[in-house]
Short mmCIF file of C-alpha atoms in Angstrom, two decimals:
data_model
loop_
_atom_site.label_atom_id
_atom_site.label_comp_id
_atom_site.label_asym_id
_atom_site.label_seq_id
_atom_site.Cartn_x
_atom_site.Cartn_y
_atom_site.Cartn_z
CA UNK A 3 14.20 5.22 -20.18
CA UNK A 4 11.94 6.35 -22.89
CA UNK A 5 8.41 7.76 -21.84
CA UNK A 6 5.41 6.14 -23.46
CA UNK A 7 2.48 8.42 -24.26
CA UNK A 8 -1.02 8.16 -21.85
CA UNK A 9 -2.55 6.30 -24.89
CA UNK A 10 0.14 3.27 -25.53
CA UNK A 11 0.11 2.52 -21.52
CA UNK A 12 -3.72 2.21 -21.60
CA UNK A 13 -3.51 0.04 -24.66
CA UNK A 14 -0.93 -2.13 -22.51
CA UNK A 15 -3.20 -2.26 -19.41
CA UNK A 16 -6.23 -2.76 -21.87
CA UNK A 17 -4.28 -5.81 -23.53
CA UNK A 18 -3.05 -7.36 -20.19
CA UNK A 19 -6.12 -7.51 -18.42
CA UNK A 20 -8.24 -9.36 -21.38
CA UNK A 21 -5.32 -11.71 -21.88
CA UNK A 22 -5.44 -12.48 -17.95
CA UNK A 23 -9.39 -12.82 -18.37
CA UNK A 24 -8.79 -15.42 -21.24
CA UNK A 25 -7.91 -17.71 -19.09
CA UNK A 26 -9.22 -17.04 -16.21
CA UNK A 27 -13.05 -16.90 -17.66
CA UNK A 28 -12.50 -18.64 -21.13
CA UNK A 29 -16.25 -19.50 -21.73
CA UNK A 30 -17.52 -16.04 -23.00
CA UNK A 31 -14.35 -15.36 -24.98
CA UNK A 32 -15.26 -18.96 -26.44
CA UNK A 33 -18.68 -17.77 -27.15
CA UNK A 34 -17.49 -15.43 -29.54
CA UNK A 35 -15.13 -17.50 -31.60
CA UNK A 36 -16.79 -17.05 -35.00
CA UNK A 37 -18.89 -20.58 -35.71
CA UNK A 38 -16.48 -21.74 -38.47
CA UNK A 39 -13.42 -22.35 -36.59
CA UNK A 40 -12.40 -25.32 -34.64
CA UNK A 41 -10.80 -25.43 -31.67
CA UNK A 42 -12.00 -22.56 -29.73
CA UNK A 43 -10.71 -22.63 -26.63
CA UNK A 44 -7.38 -23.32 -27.65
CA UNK A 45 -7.91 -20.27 -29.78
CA UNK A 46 -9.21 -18.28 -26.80
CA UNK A 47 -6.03 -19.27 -24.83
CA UNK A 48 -3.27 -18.10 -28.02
CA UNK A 49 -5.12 -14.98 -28.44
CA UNK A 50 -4.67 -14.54 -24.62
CA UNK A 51 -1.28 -15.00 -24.92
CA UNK A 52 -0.87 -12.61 -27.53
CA UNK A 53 -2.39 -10.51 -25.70
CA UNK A 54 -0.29 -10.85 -23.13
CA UNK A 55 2.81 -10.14 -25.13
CA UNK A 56 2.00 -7.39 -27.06
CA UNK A 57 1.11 -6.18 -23.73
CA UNK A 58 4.40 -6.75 -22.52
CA UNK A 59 5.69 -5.58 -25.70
CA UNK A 60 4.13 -1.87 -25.50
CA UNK A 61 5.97 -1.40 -21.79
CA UNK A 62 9.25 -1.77 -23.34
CA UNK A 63 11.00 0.99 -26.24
CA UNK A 64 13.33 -1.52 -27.47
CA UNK A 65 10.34 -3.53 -28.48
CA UNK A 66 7.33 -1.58 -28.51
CA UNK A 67 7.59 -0.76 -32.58
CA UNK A 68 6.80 -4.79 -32.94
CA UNK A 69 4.36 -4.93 -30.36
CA UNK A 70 2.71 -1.87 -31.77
CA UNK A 71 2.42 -3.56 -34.97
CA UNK A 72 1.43 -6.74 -33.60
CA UNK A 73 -1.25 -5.59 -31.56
CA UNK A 74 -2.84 -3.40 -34.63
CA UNK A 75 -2.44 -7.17 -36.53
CA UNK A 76 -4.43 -9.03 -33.22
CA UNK A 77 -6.78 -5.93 -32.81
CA UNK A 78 -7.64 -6.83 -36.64
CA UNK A 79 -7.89 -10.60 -36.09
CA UNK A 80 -9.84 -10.76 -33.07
CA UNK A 81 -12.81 -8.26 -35.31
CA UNK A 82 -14.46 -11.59 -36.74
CA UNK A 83 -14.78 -12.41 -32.90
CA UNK A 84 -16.48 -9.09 -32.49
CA UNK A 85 -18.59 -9.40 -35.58
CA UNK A 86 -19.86 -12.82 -34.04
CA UNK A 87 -20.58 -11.07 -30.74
CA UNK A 88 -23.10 -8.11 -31.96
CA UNK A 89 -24.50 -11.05 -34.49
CA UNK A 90 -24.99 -13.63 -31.13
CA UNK A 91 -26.95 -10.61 -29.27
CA UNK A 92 -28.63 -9.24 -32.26
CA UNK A 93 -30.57 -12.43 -32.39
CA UNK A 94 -30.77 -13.30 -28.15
CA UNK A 95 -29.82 -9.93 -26.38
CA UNK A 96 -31.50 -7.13 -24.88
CA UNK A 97 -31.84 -3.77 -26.74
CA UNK A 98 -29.21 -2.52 -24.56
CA UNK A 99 -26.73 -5.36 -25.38
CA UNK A 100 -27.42 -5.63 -28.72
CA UNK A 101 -26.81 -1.20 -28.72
CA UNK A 102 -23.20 -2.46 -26.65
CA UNK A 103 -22.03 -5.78 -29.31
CA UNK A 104 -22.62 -3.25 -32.41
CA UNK A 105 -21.52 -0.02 -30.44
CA UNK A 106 -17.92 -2.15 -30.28
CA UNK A 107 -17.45 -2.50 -33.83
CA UNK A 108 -16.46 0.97 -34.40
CA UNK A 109 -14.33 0.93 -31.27
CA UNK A 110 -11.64 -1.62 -32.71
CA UNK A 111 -10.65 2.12 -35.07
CA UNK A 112 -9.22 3.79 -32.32
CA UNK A 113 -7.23 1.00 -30.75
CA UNK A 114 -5.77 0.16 -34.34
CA UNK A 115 -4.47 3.79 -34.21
CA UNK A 116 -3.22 3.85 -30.86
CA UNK A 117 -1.36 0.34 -31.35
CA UNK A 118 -0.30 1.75 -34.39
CA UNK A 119 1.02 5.35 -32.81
CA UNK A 120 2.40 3.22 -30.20
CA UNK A 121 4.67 1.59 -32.81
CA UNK A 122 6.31 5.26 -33.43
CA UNK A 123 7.13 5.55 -30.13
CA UNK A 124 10.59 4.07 -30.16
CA UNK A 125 12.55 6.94 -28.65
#
């Protein structure tokens, strides 16, 4: 079995536990749903999903190149989201939050990279 790098497991366990919380506490992930769209928590519960599988996906070497790229696509997707987020507290949330919901936005970087790394590690 192939070994998977500190970085790509973390980005698994990191994946699987926000797709869990998706359903299991929808209403902040609903929150964030930028205004525009419809349908927000059945958007919450697909993005959980695909959490859930690229998850899945980055365990595995014979399918950890997709995943890889699929979770640097959902890690790019789900930004908007995070955009709404540090816009939400800017205007309601305490200094510290608001330091936290913009603090993110730089965050989403590194986990492109790592899903993207991840990707090369088919072997």
């Amino acid at each position: 079995m192939a070994s998977r790098s500190k970085t790509t497991t973390a980005l698994a366990v990191l994946f699987g536990v926000s797709g869990v919380l998706h359903f299991v506490r929808p209403t902040p992930y609903e929150k964030i749903v930028p205004k525009a769209l419809p349908r927000k928590k059945e958007l919450v519960y697909a993005s959980g999903v695909a959490e859930l599988v690229c998850a899945a996906g980055l365990l595995s070497p014979r399918t950890r190149r997709l995943a890889g790229l699929a979770s640097a696509g959902l890690l790019v997707a789900i930004f908007p989201a995070n955009v709404q987020m540090a816009t939400d507290l800017q205007r309601k949330g305490t200094p510290q939050a608001k330091a936290i919901g913009w603090a993110r936005l730089p965050l989403q970087l590194p986990l492109i990279r790592w899903a993207l790394k991840a990707s090369r590690e088919t072997k």
